[in-house]
Amino acid sequence: MLCLRFLNVADGDAILVEDGDFRMLVDAGRDIVAFDPPAADCAAHLKALGVRHIDLAVITHLHIDHMGGLERIMDEGIAIDRLVSGYFPSQPGLILPASLDAEDTVEKMTWHLDLWSEQIARLMAAGTRCEEIRSTVKGLRLTERLEADITLPDVAVQAFQDRVWEAMFHGGAVSYDEQYAASKLRNPNSLRVRLRYAGREIELSGDCLGAVWEREDIAPCDLFKVPHHGDAKSVTELLVEKLRPAHAVISTGRTYLPEKDRPSRAVATLLRECGAQVWYTDSVDDGVGPVRRWPYVRFIIREDGALVPPSGEEP
């Protein structure tokens, strides 16, 4: 039996996947979740669920709302055997020099890279095996019944980011424009994870914006984690028509952000028009579905392929 929990970490992503004793974590939420209960940081959720060990963690990209929670996971003594992501610093633990005149986009990226470097140094010291995704990986066997593809949208973009970030850490020549571009490309080049279990397909899309992959050869899925917290850029009509999910999960805080149209009612409407039932990790009122308050949105896939959606009675 496969269990997927889309954890309520407010405006962030953290997904726990369990098949028997195997545990996989896709993203880890923020370092601090300053919101009312039931939203909590990823580590608090894992602790409440009795999780003390993660076999495989995937960090889809280096934004604080996806990788920031690793620090608290380590603080709680939760071990991670294997960590997969698109970039690891060649010398973990190095800290970037401060740039007082940096625009907000670059300043935040610098902060995120510093935190990532510190986290990776600590994880490696604890014995975590860190593996860079250099190209798309197909047919990764996780358990007897669970298989994964990990898609890297653009190898050239990843190589560019690697060059820029390594230069930043080591004092190499890199322009401000290159730093800005490397920062802006984090969402478009977010890793995507496609899981297969008992004939069911699950698409965990990180923050890979819909326009980036709408023209790929995409198989339909049963369960879709909507990218970028369901904002106006998260999906396109073409992408949703190709995926045609039965269920779509939007990982978002309960507060509507008008400057980003997040979560977007238009996106929820588009998903519903293509046949999806829309679920939110936090108590969002989009004028259609019931407003729920729960610690996570849980789906179960039985060995015969039966998909059991949330009942509203979790946990």
Tab-separated table of C-alpha atoms in Angstrom:
chain	number	residue	atom	x	y	z
A	1	MET	CA	0.000	0.000	0.000
A	2	LEU	CA	1.311	3.421	-0.981
A	3	CYS	CA	0.544	6.385	1.257
A	4	LEU	CA	1.124	9.969	0.115
A	5	ARG	CA	0.795	12.846	2.541
A	6	PHE	CA	0.931	16.393	1.231
A	7	LEU	CA	1.959	18.107	4.444
A	8	ASN	CA	0.436	21.421	5.448
A	9	VAL	CA	3.548	23.574	5.702
A	10	ALA	CA	1.617	26.720	4.694
A	11	ASP	CA	3.270	28.491	1.743
A	12	GLY	CA	5.693	25.704	0.881
A	13	ASP	CA	6.043	22.106	-0.286
A	14	ALA	CA	6.680	18.890	1.634
A	15	ILE	CA	5.376	15.500	0.506
A	16	LEU	CA	5.877	12.257	2.429
A	17	VAL	CA	5.659	9.036	0.391
A	18	GLU	CA	5.534	5.689	2.206
A	19	ASP	CA	5.502	2.139	0.876
A	20	GLY	CA	5.890	-0.306	3.731
A	21	ASP	CA	9.098	0.616	5.546
A	22	PHE	CA	10.317	2.794	2.682
A	23	ARG	CA	9.996	6.548	3.217
A	24	MET	CA	10.614	9.237	0.655
A	25	LEU	CA	10.383	12.987	1.205
A	26	VAL	CA	9.902	15.351	-1.734
A	27	ASP	CA	10.872	18.832	-0.523
A	28	ALA	CA	11.010	19.952	3.096
A	29	GLY	CA	9.069	23.192	3.429
A	30	ARG	CA	10.398	26.361	5.054
A	31	ASP	CA	12.889	26.866	7.861
A	32	ILE	CA	10.249	28.765	9.868
A	33	VAL	CA	6.477	28.436	9.451
A	34	ALA	CA	5.056	31.475	11.221
A	35	PHE	CA	1.405	30.598	10.778
A	36	ASP	CA	-1.402	29.382	12.984
A	37	PRO	CA	-1.982	25.627	13.487
A	38	PRO	CA	-2.490	23.211	11.852
A	39	ALA	CA	0.346	24.441	9.603
A	40	ALA	CA	3.694	23.423	11.062
A	41	ASP	CA	7.199	22.870	9.793
A	42	CYS	CA	8.041	19.625	8.032
A	43	ALA	CA	10.026	18.249	10.969
A	44	ALA	CA	7.063	18.687	13.337
A	45	HIS	CA	4.851	16.732	10.934
A	46	LEU	CA	7.396	13.927	10.596
A	47	LYS	CA	7.826	13.733	14.359
A	48	ALA	CA	4.049	13.582	14.897
A	49	LEU	CA	3.843	10.740	12.364
A	50	GLY	CA	6.598	8.806	14.105
A	51	VAL	CA	9.046	9.155	11.216
A	52	ARG	CA	12.650	8.859	12.413
A	53	HIS	CA	14.312	7.910	9.157
A	54	ILE	CA	14.061	8.974	5.497
A	55	ASP	CA	15.422	6.593	2.847
A	56	LEU	CA	15.367	9.132	0.023
A	57	ALA	CA	14.830	12.888	-0.002
A	58	VAL	CA	14.449	14.950	-3.164
A	59	ILE	CA	14.888	18.721	-3.081
A	60	THR	CA	13.374	19.951	-6.324
A	61	HIS	CA	15.107	23.352	-6.339
A	62	LEU	CA	16.822	25.844	-4.072
A	63	HIS	CA	14.053	28.064	-2.782
A	64	ILE	CA	13.540	28.428	0.959
A	65	ASP	CA	9.973	27.079	0.857
A	66	HIS	CA	11.238	23.770	-0.539
A	67	MET	CA	14.601	23.209	1.164
A	68	GLY	CA	14.579	25.418	4.253
A	69	GLY	CA	13.059	22.772	6.525
A	70	LEU	CA	16.037	20.395	6.295
A	71	GLU	CA	17.701	22.124	9.245
A	72	ARG	CA	14.828	21.352	11.612
A	73	ILE	CA	14.650	17.775	10.334
A	74	MET	CA	18.272	17.322	11.356
A	75	ASP	CA	17.618	19.048	14.693
A	76	GLU	CA	14.938	16.443	15.414
A	77	GLY	CA	17.439	13.650	14.785
A	78	ILE	CA	15.645	12.361	11.688
A	79	ALA	CA	18.243	10.630	9.525
A	80	ILE	CA	18.320	10.966	5.726
A	81	ASP	CA	20.134	8.165	3.905
A	82	ARG	CA	20.176	9.665	0.422
A	83	LEU	CA	19.542	13.201	-0.822
A	84	VAL	CA	18.978	14.016	-4.498
A	85	SER	CA	18.953	17.510	-5.993
A	86	GLY	CA	20.181	19.446	-9.008
A	87	TYR	CA	23.119	21.215	-7.327
A	88	PHE	CA	25.447	20.581	-4.418
A	89	PRO	CA	28.323	22.969	-3.606
A	90	SER	CA	31.749	21.465	-4.269
A	91	GLN	CA	32.872	22.609	-0.806
A	92	PRO	CA	29.848	22.472	1.511
A	93	GLY	CA	30.000	24.831	4.448
A	94	LEU	CA	31.350	27.843	2.551
A	95	ILE	CA	29.404	31.077	3.029
A	96	LEU	CA	28.977	33.705	0.336
A	97	PRO	CA	30.242	37.250	0.943
A	98	ALA	CA	27.444	39.701	1.637
A	99	SER	CA	26.427	42.110	-1.137
A	100	LEU	CA	24.891	45.249	0.339
A	101	ASP	CA	23.644	46.590	-2.989
A	102	ALA	CA	22.074	43.354	-4.260
A	103	GLU	CA	18.566	43.479	-5.690
A	104	ASP	CA	16.045	41.446	-3.693
A	105	THR	CA	16.094	38.510	-6.132
A	106	VAL	CA	19.864	38.046	-5.823
A	107	GLU	CA	19.933	38.839	-2.104
A	108	LYS	CA	17.396	36.081	-1.390
A	109	MET	CA	19.242	33.615	-3.610
A	110	THR	CA	22.457	34.341	-1.683
A	111	TRP	CA	20.667	33.634	1.583
A	112	HIS	CA	19.224	30.392	0.205
A	113	LEU	CA	22.600	29.246	-1.121
A	114	ASP	CA	24.259	29.951	2.234
A	115	LEU	CA	21.640	27.897	4.049
A	116	TRP	CA	21.938	25.090	1.487
A	117	SER	CA	25.721	25.002	1.879
A	118	GLU	CA	25.447	24.774	5.667
A	119	GLN	CA	22.756	22.103	5.477
A	120	ILE	CA	24.710	19.932	3.035
A	121	ALA	CA	27.862	20.123	5.154
A	122	ARG	CA	25.872	18.971	8.172
A	123	LEU	CA	24.066	16.212	6.284
A	124	MET	CA	27.263	14.849	4.771
A	125	ALA	CA	28.914	14.837	8.178
A	126	ALA	CA	25.978	12.742	9.413
A	127	GLY	CA	26.496	10.228	6.602
A	128	THR	CA	23.867	11.353	4.058
A	129	ARG	CA	24.781	10.409	0.489
A	130	CYS	CA	24.245	13.445	-1.770
A	131	GLU	CA	23.630	12.831	-5.480
A	132	GLU	CA	23.328	15.480	-8.176
A	133	ILE	CA	20.810	15.008	-10.948
A	134	ARG	CA	22.751	15.825	-14.119
A	135	SER	CA	20.112	14.598	-16.551
A	136	THR	CA	16.649	13.060	-16.444
A	137	VAL	CA	16.529	9.690	-14.657
A	138	LYS	CA	13.958	7.156	-15.864
A	139	GLY	CA	12.685	4.002	-14.176
A	140	LEU	CA	14.327	4.420	-10.774
A	141	ARG	CA	13.237	1.402	-8.746
A	142	LEU	CA	12.453	2.477	-5.184
A	143	THR	CA	10.603	-0.580	-3.893
A	144	GLU	CA	9.231	-3.744	-5.428
A	145	ARG	CA	6.121	-1.859	-6.623
A	146	LEU	CA	7.172	1.798	-6.591
A	147	GLU	CA	9.073	3.351	-9.508
A	148	ALA	CA	10.123	6.942	-10.170
A	149	ASP	CA	11.266	9.214	-12.974
A	150	ILE	CA	13.128	12.375	-11.972
A	151	THR	CA	13.019	14.982	-14.730
A	152	LEU	CA	15.577	17.751	-15.076
A	153	PRO	CA	13.899	20.236	-17.453
A	154	ASP	CA	17.036	21.737	-19.002
A	155	VAL	CA	20.572	20.337	-18.685
A	156	ALA	CA	22.109	23.521	-20.105
A	157	VAL	CA	20.317	25.696	-17.543
A	158	GLN	CA	21.560	23.478	-14.728
A	159	ALA	CA	25.133	23.727	-16.060
A	160	PHE	CA	24.779	27.530	-16.153
A	161	GLN	CA	23.512	27.655	-12.571
A	162	ASP	CA	26.313	25.337	-11.436
A	163	ARG	CA	28.918	27.623	-13.002
A	164	VAL	CA	27.411	30.781	-11.509
A	165	TRP	CA	26.924	29.358	-8.024
A	166	GLU	CA	30.389	27.785	-7.868
A	167	ALA	CA	31.917	31.103	-8.977
A	168	MET	CA	29.973	32.904	-6.262
A	169	PHE	CA	31.219	30.508	-3.591
A	170	HIS	CA	34.826	30.629	-4.767
A	171	GLY	CA	35.234	34.264	-5.760
A	172	GLY	CA	35.266	33.626	-9.503
A	173	ALA	CA	34.258	36.023	-12.244
A	174	VAL	CA	30.480	36.173	-12.531
A	175	SER	CA	28.380	39.175	-13.466
A	176	TYR	CA	25.399	40.499	-11.575
A	177	ASP	CA	23.204	39.761	-14.608
A	178	GLU	CA	24.303	36.117	-14.494
A	179	GLN	CA	23.486	35.909	-10.792
A	180	TYR	CA	20.051	37.405	-11.451
A	181	ALA	CA	19.373	34.943	-14.277
A	182	ALA	CA	20.530	31.967	-12.193
A	183	SER	CA	18.106	33.021	-9.471
A	184	LYS	CA	15.153	33.498	-11.818
A	185	LEU	CA	15.727	30.099	-13.455
A	186	ARG	CA	15.272	28.148	-10.220
A	187	ASN	CA	11.516	27.651	-10.665
A	188	PRO	CA	11.561	26.854	-14.404
A	189	ASN	CA	14.343	24.292	-13.879
A	190	SER	CA	12.788	22.679	-10.819
A	191	LEU	CA	13.027	18.891	-10.775
A	192	ARG	CA	9.809	16.964	-11.363
A	193	VAL	CA	9.125	13.535	-9.867
A	194	ARG	CA	6.754	11.062	-11.552
A	195	LEU	CA	5.817	8.062	-9.382
A	196	ARG	CA	4.211	4.828	-10.601
A	197	TYR	CA	2.509	2.357	-8.320
A	198	ALA	CA	-0.002	-0.402	-9.092
A	199	GLY	CA	-0.883	1.148	-12.443
A	200	ARG	CA	-1.358	4.633	-10.992
A	201	GLU	CA	0.648	7.719	-11.995
A	202	ILE	CA	1.540	10.548	-9.607
A	203	GLU	CA	3.102	13.794	-10.870
A	204	LEU	CA	4.991	15.832	-8.258
A	205	SER	CA	6.019	18.908	-10.195
A	206	GLY	CA	8.014	21.009	-7.728
A	207	ASP	CA	7.717	24.585	-8.961
A	208	CYS	CA	8.235	23.818	-12.664
A	209	LEU	CA	5.900	26.335	-14.284
A	210	GLY	CA	3.369	24.989	-16.736
A	211	ALA	CA	4.688	26.873	-19.777
A	212	VAL	CA	8.066	25.117	-19.374
A	213	TRP	CA	6.783	21.600	-19.991
A	214	GLU	CA	3.363	21.911	-21.586
A	215	ARG	CA	4.680	20.754	-24.991
A	216	GLU	CA	6.518	17.689	-23.719
A	217	ASP	CA	5.244	14.173	-24.384
A	218	ILE	CA	3.348	13.931	-21.085
A	219	ALA	CA	1.320	10.930	-19.967
A	220	PRO	CA	-1.922	11.503	-18.049
A	221	CYS	CA	-1.750	11.111	-14.270
A	222	ASP	CA	-4.137	10.163	-11.506
A	223	LEU	CA	-2.737	12.578	-8.925
A	224	PHE	CA	-1.075	15.921	-9.653
A	225	LYS	CA	0.791	18.179	-7.246
A	226	VAL	CA	0.213	21.576	-8.856
A	227	PRO	CA	3.450	23.587	-9.260
A	228	HIS	CA	4.183	26.937	-7.655
A	229	HIS	CA	1.375	26.750	-5.113
A	230	GLY	CA	-1.384	27.089	-7.676
A	231	ASP	CA	-0.630	30.644	-8.739
A	232	ALA	CA	-1.585	32.139	-12.095
A	233	LYS	CA	1.605	30.810	-13.785
A	234	SER	CA	1.447	27.335	-12.316
A	235	VAL	CA	-0.323	25.546	-15.163
A	236	THR	CA	-1.522	26.137	-18.693
A	237	GLU	CA	-4.615	24.847	-20.417
A	238	LEU	CA	-2.490	22.622	-22.666
A	239	LEU	CA	-0.643	21.079	-19.724
A	240	VAL	CA	-3.844	20.319	-17.816
A	241	GLU	CA	-5.435	18.820	-20.930
A	242	LYS	CA	-2.457	16.465	-21.268
A	243	LEU	CA	-2.305	15.475	-17.600
A	244	ARG	CA	-6.072	15.223	-16.988
A	245	PRO	CA	-5.610	14.336	-13.317
A	246	ALA	CA	-8.418	12.852	-11.266
A	247	HIS	CA	-7.062	14.723	-8.242
A	248	ALA	CA	-4.977	17.910	-7.998
A	249	VAL	CA	-3.286	19.067	-4.786
A	250	ILE	CA	-2.347	22.720	-4.289
A	251	SER	CA	0.254	23.185	-1.558
A	252	THR	CA	-0.346	26.704	-0.298
A	253	GLY	CA	-0.951	28.910	2.683
A	254	ARG	CA	-4.510	29.938	3.491
A	255	THR	CA	-3.866	33.643	2.811
A	256	TYR	CA	-4.524	34.770	-0.755
A	257	LEU	CA	-1.586	36.680	-2.274
A	258	PRO	CA	-3.064	39.104	-4.842
A	259	GLU	CA	0.294	40.184	-6.291
A	260	LYS	CA	0.898	36.571	-7.372
A	261	ASP	CA	-2.747	35.531	-7.770
A	262	ARG	CA	-1.953	32.683	-5.378
A	263	PRO	CA	-3.759	30.394	-5.044
A	264	SER	CA	-5.563	31.266	-8.254
A	265	ARG	CA	-9.284	30.607	-8.582
A	266	ALA	CA	-8.821	30.535	-12.363
A	267	VAL	CA	-6.322	27.673	-11.999
A	268	ALA	CA	-8.663	25.735	-9.720
A	269	THR	CA	-11.482	26.272	-12.225
A	270	LEU	CA	-9.324	25.050	-15.111
A	271	LEU	CA	-8.382	21.908	-13.181
A	272	ARG	CA	-12.009	21.189	-12.316
A	273	GLU	CA	-13.131	21.727	-15.909
A	274	CYS	CA	-10.659	19.018	-16.946
A	275	GLY	CA	-12.142	16.608	-14.402
A	276	ALA	CA	-9.924	17.050	-11.357
A	277	GLN	CA	-11.040	17.251	-7.777
A	278	VAL	CA	-9.021	20.058	-6.219
A	279	TRP	CA	-7.520	19.788	-2.729
A	280	TYR	CA	-5.646	22.427	-0.724
A	281	THR	CA	-3.134	21.679	2.017
A	282	ASP	CA	-4.361	24.646	4.044
A	283	SER	CA	-7.842	26.027	4.675
A	284	VAL	CA	-8.407	27.897	1.415
A	285	ASP	CA	-11.867	29.114	0.474
A	286	ASP	CA	-12.085	29.273	-3.318
A	287	GLY	CA	-15.849	29.509	-3.333
A	288	VAL	CA	-16.392	25.941	-4.565
A	289	GLY	CA	-14.936	23.204	-2.397
A	290	PRO	CA	-15.319	22.788	1.367
A	291	VAL	CA	-12.893	24.713	3.577
A	292	ARG	CA	-10.899	22.100	5.482
A	293	ARG	CA	-8.345	22.405	8.269
A	294	TRP	CA	-6.050	19.414	8.441
A	295	PRO	CA	-2.371	18.672	8.991
A	296	TYR	CA	-2.007	16.984	5.617
A	297	VAL	CA	-3.897	15.820	2.541
A	298	ARG	CA	-3.589	12.025	2.435
A	299	PHE	CA	-4.060	9.657	-0.488
A	300	ILE	CA	-3.741	5.887	-0.354
A	301	ILE	CA	-3.159	3.597	-3.324
A	302	ARG	CA	-3.845	-0.034	-2.592
A	303	GLU	CA	-1.955	-2.899	-4.181
A	304	ASP	CA	-4.875	-3.549	-6.526
A	305	GLY	CA	-4.599	0.033	-7.788
A	306	ALA	CA	-7.610	1.414	-5.917
A	307	LEU	CA	-7.028	5.085	-5.100
A	308	VAL	CA	-8.486	6.291	-1.810
A	309	PRO	CA	-8.791	10.087	-1.628
A	310	PRO	CA	-8.858	12.119	1.603
A	311	SER	CA	-11.957	11.478	3.689
A	312	GLY	CA	-11.828	14.616	5.796
A	313	GLU	CA	-11.257	12.451	8.868
A	314	GLU	CA	-7.431	12.414	8.756
A	315	PRO	CA	-5.327	11.787	10.701
